[in-house]
Tab-separated table of C-alpha atoms and ligand atoms in Angstrom:
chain	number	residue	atom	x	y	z
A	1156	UNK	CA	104.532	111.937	122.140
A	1157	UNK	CA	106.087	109.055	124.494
A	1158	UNK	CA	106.703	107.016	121.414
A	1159	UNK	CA	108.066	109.471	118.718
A	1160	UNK	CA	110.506	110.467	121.740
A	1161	UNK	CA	111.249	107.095	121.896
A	1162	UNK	CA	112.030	106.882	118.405
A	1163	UNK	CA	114.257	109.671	118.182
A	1164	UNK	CA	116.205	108.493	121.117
A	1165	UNK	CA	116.399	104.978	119.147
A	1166	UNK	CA	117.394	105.823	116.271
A	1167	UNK	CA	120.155	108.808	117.801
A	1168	UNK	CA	121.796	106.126	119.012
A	1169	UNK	CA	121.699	103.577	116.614
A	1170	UNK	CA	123.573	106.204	114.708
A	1171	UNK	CA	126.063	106.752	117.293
A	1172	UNK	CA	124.957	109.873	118.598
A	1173	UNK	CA	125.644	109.657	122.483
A	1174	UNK	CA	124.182	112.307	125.037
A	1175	UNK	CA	127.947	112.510	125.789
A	1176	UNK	CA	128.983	114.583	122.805
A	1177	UNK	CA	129.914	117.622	123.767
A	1178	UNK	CA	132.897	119.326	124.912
A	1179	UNK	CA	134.154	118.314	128.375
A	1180	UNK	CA	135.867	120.899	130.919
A	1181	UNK	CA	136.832	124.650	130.094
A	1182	UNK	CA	140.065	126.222	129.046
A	1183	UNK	CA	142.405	127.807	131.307
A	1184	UNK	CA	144.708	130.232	130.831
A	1185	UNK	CA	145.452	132.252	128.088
A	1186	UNK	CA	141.694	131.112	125.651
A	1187	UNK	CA	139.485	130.805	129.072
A	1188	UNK	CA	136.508	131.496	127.996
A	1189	UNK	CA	136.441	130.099	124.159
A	1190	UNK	CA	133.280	128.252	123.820
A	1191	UNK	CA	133.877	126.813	120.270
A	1192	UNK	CA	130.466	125.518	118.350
A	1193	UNK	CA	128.551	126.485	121.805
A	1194	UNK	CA	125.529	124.156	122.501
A	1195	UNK	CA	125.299	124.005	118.823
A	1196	UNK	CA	123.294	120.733	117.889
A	1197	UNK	CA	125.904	118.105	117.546
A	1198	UNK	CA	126.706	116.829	114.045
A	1199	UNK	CA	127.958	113.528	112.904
A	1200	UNK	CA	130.234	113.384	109.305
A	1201	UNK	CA	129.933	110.443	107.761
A	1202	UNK	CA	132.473	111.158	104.778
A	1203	UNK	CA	136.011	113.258	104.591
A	1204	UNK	CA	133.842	115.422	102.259
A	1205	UNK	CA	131.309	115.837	105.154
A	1206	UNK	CA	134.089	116.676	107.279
A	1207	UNK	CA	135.732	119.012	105.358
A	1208	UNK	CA	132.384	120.993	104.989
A	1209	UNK	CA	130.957	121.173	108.656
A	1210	UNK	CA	134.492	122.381	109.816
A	1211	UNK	CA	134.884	124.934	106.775
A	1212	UNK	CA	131.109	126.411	106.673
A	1213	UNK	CA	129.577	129.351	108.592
A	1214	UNK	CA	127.316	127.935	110.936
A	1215	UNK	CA	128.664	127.579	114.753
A	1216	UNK	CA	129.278	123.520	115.288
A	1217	UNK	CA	129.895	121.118	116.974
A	1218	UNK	CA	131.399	118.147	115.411
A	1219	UNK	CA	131.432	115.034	116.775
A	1220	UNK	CA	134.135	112.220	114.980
A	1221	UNK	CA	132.235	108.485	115.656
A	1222	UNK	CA	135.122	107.120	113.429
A	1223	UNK	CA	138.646	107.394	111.547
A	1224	UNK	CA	138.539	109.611	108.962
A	1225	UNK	CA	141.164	108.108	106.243
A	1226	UNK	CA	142.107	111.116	103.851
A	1227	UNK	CA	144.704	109.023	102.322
A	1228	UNK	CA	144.224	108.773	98.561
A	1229	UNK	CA	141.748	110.860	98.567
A	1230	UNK	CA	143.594	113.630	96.725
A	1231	UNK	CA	145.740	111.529	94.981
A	1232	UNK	CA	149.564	111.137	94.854
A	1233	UNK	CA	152.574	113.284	94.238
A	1234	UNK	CA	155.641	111.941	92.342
A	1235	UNK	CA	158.418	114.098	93.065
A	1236	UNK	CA	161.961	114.610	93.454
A	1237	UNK	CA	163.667	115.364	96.629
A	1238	UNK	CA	167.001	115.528	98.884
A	1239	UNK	CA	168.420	113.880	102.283
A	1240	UNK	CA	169.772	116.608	103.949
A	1241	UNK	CA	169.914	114.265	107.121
A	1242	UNK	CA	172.022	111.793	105.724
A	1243	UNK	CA	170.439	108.527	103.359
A	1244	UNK	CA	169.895	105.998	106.006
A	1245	UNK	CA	166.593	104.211	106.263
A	1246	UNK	CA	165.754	105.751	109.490
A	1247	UNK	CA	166.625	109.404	108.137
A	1248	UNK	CA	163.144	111.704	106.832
A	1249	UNK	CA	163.934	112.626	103.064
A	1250	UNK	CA	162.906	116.483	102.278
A	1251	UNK	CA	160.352	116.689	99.640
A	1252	UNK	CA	161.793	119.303	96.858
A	1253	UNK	CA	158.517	121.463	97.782
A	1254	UNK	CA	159.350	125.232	95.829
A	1255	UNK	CA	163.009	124.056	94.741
A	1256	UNK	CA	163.645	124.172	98.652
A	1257	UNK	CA	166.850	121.198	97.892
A	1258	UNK	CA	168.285	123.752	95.425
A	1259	UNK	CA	167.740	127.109	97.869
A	1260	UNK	CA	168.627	125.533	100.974
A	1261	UNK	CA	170.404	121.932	100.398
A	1262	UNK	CA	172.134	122.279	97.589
A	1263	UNK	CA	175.183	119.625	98.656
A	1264	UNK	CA	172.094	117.231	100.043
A	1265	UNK	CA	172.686	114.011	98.558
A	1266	UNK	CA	169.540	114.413	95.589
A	1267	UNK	CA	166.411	111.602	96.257
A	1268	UNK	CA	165.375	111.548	91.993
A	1269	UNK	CA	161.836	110.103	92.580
A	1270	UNK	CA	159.695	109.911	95.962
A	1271	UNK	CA	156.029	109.372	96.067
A	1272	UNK	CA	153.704	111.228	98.692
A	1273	UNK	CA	150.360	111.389	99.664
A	1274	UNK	CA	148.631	114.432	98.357
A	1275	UNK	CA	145.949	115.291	100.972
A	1276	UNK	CA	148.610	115.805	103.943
A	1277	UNK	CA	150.230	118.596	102.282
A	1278	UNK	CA	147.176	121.373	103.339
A	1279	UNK	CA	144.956	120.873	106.555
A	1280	UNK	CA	141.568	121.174	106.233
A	1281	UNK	CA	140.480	125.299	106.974
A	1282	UNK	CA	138.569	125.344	110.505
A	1283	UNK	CA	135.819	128.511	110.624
A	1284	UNK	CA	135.195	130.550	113.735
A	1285	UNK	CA	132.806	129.491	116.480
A	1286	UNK	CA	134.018	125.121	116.127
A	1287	UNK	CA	133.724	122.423	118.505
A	1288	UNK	CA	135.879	119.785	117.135
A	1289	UNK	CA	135.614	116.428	119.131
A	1290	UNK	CA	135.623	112.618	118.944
A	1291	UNK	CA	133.422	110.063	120.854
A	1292	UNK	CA	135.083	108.148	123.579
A	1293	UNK	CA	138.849	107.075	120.980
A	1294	UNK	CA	136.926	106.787	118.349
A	1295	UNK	CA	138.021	110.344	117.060
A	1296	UNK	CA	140.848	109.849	114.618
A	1297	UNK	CA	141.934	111.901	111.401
A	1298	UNK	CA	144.483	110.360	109.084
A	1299	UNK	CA	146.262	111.883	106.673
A	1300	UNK	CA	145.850	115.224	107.114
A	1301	UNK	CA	145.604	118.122	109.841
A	1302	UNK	CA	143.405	121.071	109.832
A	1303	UNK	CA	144.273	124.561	109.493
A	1304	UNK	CA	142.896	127.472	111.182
A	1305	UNK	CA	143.476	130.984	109.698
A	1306	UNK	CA	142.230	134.151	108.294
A	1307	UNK	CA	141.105	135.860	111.744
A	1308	UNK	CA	139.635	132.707	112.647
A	1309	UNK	CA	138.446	132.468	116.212
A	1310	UNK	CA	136.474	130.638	118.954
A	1311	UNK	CA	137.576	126.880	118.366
A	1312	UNK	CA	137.634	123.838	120.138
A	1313	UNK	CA	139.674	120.668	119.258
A	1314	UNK	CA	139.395	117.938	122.073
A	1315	UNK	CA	139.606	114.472	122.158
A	1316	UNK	CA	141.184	113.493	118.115
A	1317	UNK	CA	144.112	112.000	117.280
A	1318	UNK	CA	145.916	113.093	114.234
A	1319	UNK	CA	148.066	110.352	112.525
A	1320	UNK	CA	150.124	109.618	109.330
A	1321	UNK	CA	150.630	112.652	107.833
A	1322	UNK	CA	153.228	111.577	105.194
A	1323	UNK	CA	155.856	110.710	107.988
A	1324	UNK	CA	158.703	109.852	105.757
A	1325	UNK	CA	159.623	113.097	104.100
A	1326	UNK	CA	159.598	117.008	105.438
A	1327	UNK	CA	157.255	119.166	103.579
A	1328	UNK	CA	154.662	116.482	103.381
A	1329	UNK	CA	151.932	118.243	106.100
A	1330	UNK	CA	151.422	119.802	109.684
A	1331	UNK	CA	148.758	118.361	111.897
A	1332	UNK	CA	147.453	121.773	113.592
A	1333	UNK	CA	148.592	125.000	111.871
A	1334	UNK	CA	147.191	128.271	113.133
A	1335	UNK	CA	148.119	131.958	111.817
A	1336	UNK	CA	145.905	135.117	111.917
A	1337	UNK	CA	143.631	133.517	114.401
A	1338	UNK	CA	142.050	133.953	118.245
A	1339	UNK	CA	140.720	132.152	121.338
A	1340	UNK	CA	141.783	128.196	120.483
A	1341	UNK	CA	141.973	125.859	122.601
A	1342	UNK	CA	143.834	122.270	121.496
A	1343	UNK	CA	142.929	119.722	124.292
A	1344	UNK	CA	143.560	115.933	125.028
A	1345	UNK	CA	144.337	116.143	121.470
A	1346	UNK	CA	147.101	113.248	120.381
A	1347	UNK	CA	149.757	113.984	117.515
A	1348	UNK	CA	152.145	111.233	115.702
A	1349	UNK	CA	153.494	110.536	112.774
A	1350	UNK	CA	153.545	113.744	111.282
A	1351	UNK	CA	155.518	115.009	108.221
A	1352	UNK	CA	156.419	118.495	109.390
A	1353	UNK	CA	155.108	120.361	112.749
A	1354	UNK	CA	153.088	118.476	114.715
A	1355	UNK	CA	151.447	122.089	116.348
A	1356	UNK	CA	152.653	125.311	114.262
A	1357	UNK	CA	151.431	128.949	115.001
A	1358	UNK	CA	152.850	130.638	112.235
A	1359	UNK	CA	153.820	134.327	111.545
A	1360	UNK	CA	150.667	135.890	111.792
A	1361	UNK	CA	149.034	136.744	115.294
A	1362	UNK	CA	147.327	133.546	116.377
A	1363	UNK	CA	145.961	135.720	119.396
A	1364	UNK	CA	145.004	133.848	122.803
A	1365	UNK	CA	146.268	130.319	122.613
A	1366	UNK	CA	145.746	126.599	124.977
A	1367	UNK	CA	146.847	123.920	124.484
A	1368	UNK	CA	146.458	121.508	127.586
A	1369	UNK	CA	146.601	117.758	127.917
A	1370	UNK	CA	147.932	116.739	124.929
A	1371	UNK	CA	150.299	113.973	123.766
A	1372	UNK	CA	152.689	114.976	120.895
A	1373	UNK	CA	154.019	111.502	120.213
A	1374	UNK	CA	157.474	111.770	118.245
A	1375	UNK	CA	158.552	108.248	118.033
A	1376	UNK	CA	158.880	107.367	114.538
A	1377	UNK	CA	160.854	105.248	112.120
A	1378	UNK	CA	161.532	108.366	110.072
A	1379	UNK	CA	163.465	111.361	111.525
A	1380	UNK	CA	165.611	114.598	110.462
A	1381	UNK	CA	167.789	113.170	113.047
A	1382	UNK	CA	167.711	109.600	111.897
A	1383	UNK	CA	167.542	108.470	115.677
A	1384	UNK	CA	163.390	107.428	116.071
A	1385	UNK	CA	162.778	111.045	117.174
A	1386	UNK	CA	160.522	113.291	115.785
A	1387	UNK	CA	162.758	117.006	115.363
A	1388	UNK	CA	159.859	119.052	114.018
A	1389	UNK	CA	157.796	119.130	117.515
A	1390	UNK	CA	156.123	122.541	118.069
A	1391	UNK	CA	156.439	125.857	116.440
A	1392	UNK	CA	155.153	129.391	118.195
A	1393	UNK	CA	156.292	132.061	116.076
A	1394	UNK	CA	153.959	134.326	115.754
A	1395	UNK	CA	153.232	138.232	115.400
A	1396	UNK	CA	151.224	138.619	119.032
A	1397	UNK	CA	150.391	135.637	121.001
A	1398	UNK	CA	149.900	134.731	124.209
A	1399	UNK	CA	150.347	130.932	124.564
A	1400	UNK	CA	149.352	128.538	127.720
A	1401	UNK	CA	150.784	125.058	127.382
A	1402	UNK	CA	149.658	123.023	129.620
A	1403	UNK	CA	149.615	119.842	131.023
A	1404	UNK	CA	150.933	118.204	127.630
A	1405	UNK	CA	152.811	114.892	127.287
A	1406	UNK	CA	155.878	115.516	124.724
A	1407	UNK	CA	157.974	113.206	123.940
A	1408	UNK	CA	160.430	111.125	121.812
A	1409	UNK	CA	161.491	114.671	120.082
A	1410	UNK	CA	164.557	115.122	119.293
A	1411	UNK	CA	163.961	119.549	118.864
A	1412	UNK	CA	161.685	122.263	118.871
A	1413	UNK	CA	159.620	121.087	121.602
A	1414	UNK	CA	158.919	123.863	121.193
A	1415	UNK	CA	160.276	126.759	119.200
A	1416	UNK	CA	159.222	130.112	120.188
A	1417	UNK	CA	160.217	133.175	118.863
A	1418	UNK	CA	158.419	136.367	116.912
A	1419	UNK	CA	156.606	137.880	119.612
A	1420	UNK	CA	154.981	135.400	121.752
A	1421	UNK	CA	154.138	135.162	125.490
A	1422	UNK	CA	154.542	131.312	125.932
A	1423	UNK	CA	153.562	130.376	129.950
A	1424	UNK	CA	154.738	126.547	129.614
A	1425	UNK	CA	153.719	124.765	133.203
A	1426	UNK	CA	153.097	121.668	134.503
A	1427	UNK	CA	154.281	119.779	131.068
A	1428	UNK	CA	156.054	116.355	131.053
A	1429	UNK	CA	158.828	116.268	129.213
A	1430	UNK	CA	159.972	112.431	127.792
A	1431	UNK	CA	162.721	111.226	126.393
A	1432	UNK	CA	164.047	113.788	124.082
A	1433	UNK	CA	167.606	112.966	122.409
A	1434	UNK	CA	168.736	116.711	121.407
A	1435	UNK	CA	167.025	119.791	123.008
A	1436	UNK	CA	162.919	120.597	124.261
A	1437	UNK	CA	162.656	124.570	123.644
A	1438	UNK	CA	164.485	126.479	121.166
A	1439	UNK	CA	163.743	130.093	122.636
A	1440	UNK	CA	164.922	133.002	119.945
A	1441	UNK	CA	164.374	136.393	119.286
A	1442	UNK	CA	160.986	138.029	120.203
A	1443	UNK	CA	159.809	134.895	122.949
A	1444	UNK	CA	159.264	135.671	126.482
A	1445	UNK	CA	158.879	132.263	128.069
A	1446	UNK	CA	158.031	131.362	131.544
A	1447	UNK	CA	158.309	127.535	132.083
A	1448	UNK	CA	156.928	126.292	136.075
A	1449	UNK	CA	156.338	122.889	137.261
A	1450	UNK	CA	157.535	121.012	133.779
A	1451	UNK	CA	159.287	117.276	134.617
A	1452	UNK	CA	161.990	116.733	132.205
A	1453	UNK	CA	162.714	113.276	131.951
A	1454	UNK	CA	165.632	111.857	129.687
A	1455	UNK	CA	166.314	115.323	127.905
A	1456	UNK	CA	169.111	115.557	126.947
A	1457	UNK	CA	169.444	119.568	126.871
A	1458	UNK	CA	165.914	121.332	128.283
A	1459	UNK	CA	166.974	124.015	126.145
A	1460	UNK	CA	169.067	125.114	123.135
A	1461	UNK	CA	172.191	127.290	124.480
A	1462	UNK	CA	172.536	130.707	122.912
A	1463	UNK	CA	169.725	131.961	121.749
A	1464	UNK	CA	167.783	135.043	122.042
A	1465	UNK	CA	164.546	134.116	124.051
A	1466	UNK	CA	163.832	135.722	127.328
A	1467	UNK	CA	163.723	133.241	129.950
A	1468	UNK	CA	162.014	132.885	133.330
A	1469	UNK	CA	162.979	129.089	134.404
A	1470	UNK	CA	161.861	129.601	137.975
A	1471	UNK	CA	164.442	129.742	140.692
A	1472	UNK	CA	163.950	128.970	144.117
A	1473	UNK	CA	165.165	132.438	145.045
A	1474	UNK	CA	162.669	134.588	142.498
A	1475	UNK	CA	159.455	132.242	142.518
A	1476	UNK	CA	157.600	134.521	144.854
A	1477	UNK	CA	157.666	137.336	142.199
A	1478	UNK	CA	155.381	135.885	139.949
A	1479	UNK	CA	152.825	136.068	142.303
A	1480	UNK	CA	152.288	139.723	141.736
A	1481	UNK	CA	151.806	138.897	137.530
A	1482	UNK	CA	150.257	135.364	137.388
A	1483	UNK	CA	148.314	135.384	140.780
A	1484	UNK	CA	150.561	132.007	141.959
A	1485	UNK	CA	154.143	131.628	142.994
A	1486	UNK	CA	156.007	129.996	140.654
A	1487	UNK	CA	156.689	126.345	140.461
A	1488	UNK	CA	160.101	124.790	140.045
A	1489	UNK	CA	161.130	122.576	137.370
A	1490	UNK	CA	161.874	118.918	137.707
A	1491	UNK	CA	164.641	117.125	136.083
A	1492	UNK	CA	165.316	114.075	135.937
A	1493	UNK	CA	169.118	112.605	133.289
A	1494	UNK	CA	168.370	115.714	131.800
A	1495	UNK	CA	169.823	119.026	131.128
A	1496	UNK	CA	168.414	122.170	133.003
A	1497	UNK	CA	166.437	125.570	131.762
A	1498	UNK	CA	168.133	128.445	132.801
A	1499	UNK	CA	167.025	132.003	132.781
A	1500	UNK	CA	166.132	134.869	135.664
A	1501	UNK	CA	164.538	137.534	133.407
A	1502	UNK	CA	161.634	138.547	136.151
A	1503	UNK	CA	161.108	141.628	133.706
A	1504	UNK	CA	159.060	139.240	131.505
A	1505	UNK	CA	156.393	138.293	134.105
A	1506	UNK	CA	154.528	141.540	133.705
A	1507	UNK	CA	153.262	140.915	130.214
A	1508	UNK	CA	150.947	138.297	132.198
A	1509	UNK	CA	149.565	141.165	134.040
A	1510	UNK	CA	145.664	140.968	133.548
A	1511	UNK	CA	145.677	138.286	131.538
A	1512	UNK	CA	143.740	134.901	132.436
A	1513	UNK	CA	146.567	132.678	133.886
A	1514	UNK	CA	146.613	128.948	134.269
A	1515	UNK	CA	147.359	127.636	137.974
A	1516	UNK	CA	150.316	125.862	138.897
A	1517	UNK	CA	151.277	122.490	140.558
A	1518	UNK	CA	153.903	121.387	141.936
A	1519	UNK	CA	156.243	118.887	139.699
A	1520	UNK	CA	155.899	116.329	141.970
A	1521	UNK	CA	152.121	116.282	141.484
A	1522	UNK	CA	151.994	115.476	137.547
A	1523	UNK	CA	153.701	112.564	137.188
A	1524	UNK	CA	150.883	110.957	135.528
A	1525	UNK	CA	150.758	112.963	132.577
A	1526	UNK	CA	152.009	109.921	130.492
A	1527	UNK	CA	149.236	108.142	131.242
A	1528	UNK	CA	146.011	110.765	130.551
A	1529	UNK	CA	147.572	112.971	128.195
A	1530	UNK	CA	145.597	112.674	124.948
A	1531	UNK	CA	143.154	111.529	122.990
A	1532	UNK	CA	140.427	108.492	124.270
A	1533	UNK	CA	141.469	109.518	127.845
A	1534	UNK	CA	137.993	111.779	128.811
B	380	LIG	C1	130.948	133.585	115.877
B	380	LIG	O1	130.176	133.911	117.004
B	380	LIG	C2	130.250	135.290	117.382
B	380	LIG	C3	129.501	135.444	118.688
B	380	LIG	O2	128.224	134.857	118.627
B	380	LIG	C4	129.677	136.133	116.251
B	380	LIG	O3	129.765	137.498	116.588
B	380	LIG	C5	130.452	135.856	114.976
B	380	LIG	O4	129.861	136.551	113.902
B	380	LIG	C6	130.470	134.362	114.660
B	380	LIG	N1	131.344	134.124	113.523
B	380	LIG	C7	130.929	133.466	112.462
B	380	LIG	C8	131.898	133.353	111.345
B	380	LIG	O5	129.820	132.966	112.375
């Protein structure tokens, strides 16, 4: 008995299974309460096929990454033409001609006659209800393609994985996490950089009860739409009914939609550290509601895009105490440092938070070191 337990033990961890692998923490806010692959048995991919399987099958999991999973090449190439909307410098992304999109949408855009991508980024791998997705320690990385959780998909986990490399020259080359027609998710300490297209996109379905906390959405590149080293394709909440908690997240060197929000989506944005952003953080249009408490913007240029739609709640000194009533805490002011300010009073907007699980609130002053234990390899 002693020794066959001491042979199991052995030989767990001589293939890197660690004691350790599980999911660390719980949600708050919006998905409190999402338990993922539960206490699910941990499993250990060795291959991109492997991977691909265990996140796609029906069994609950949990899914631990001991390594970087390369998808590049596996799929192949693409040799296509394309356009450069952006302008035809070397620091400027070049738009793939994905569905004659040049000809619909660019038709004066200088035409690119022959790029070459990587076919794997283009589709994430499809995530099935009741996931933990995690990586041991900052060992957990994913290159070359995101995942994709949709079709009424619900209960998942992603903690702790950095997703890299996506095709980063061109637009219409991949997303890193897309989720439409989905419930209870929670994206945590996850990192995101060098990504084609949206780095987190909820599309136009109802991706239901959303988190994403402690995160670092990296935009620095060598390839952007604004040919300036930042990222513009940050973060995209559009969906159909969503209630989205971002939290705690590092997001920075983007140049827009950091993030979008529009369709019909509650987004409570608080205690975020906003970094170095040369055009505009949120983009808040038609159909958002967003309340945004205890955010640092630092070097952004505008906090927000001017003009649009969105319902705002930036909280003011004078109406902080309201949102005690809705989100159990008086709001938090904003923090700005060289940058341009939120505005927005719309109190009627902190009602929809009414019942709903709501993530506390810090003061600004007290987050300052997001930079440094934001992401992945951090817990
Ligand atoms: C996920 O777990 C829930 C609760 O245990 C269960 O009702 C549901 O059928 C599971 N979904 C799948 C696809 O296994």
């Amino acid at each position: 008995m002693k020794y066959s337990l001491f042979v199991a033990v052995a030989a767990a961890f001589a293939s890197g299974v660690s004691a350790a692998d599980a999911v660390k923490g719980a949600a708050e806010g919006f998905a409190k309460g999402v338990t993922g692959g539960g206490n699910a048995a941990p499993v250990y991919p060795q291959t991109t096929k492997q991977l691909i399987s265990y996140l796609a099958d029906s069994s609950p999991r949990v899914i631990v990454l001991t390594k970087t999973f390369d998808f590049t090449g596996t799929e192949g190439t693409v040799t296509s033409t394309g356009c450069a909307p952006w302008g035809t410098a070397s620091n400027c992304q070049v738009a793939i001609n994905k569905d004659n999109w040049c000809g619909n949408y660019q038709p004066k855009a200088p035409k690119v006659a022959s790029i070459k991508y990587d076919a794997a980024g283009v589709l994430g791998m499809t995530i099935g209800s009741n996931k933990s997705l995690i990586g041991q320690g900052a060992k957990g990385v994913i290159k070359g393609k995101g995942v994709r959780i949709v079709s009424n998909a619900k209960n998942i986990i992603i903690q702790n994985v950095r997703f890299t490399d996506i095709n980063p020259e061109y637009v219409w080359g991949g997303d890193a996490i897309t989720i439409n027609g989905a419930d209870m998710i929670w994206i945590d300490h996850v990192t995101t950089d060098l990504i084609s297209r949206q780095h987190i996109v909820l599309g136009n379905g109802a991706s239901g009860r959303v988190t994403i906390s402690n995160c670092d959405i990296n935009g620095a590149t060598a390839w952007s739409a604004t040919c300036d080293g930042h990222h513009y394709w940050g973060m995209y909440f559009t969906g159909s009914n969503d209630l989205v908690t971002l939290k705690g997240n590092y997001i920075h060197h983007t140049s827009g939609r950091s993030p979008k929000v529009a369709g019909n989506t509650v987004l409570h944005a608080v205690n975020n550290y906003f970094y170095a952003n040369s055009q505009h953080a949120f983009e808040g249009d038609a159909g958002a509601k967003i309340v945004a408490e205890g955010n640092i913007f630092q070097n952004v240029v505008q906090a927000m895009q001017s003009g649009l739609a969105g319902k705002w709640f930036s909280a003011p000194a004078t109406l902080n105490a309201q949102c005690q009533k809705f989100l159990g805490h008086a709001c938090q002011l904003n923090s700005y440092g060289t940058s341009g300010a939120l505005t927005g009073t719309d109190t009627s907007i902190l009602a929809s938070f009414s019942g709903k699980n709501v993530a506390s609130a810090a003061p600004a002053a007290n987050i300052k070191n997001i930079p440094q234990i934001a992401g992945y390899g951090k817990i």
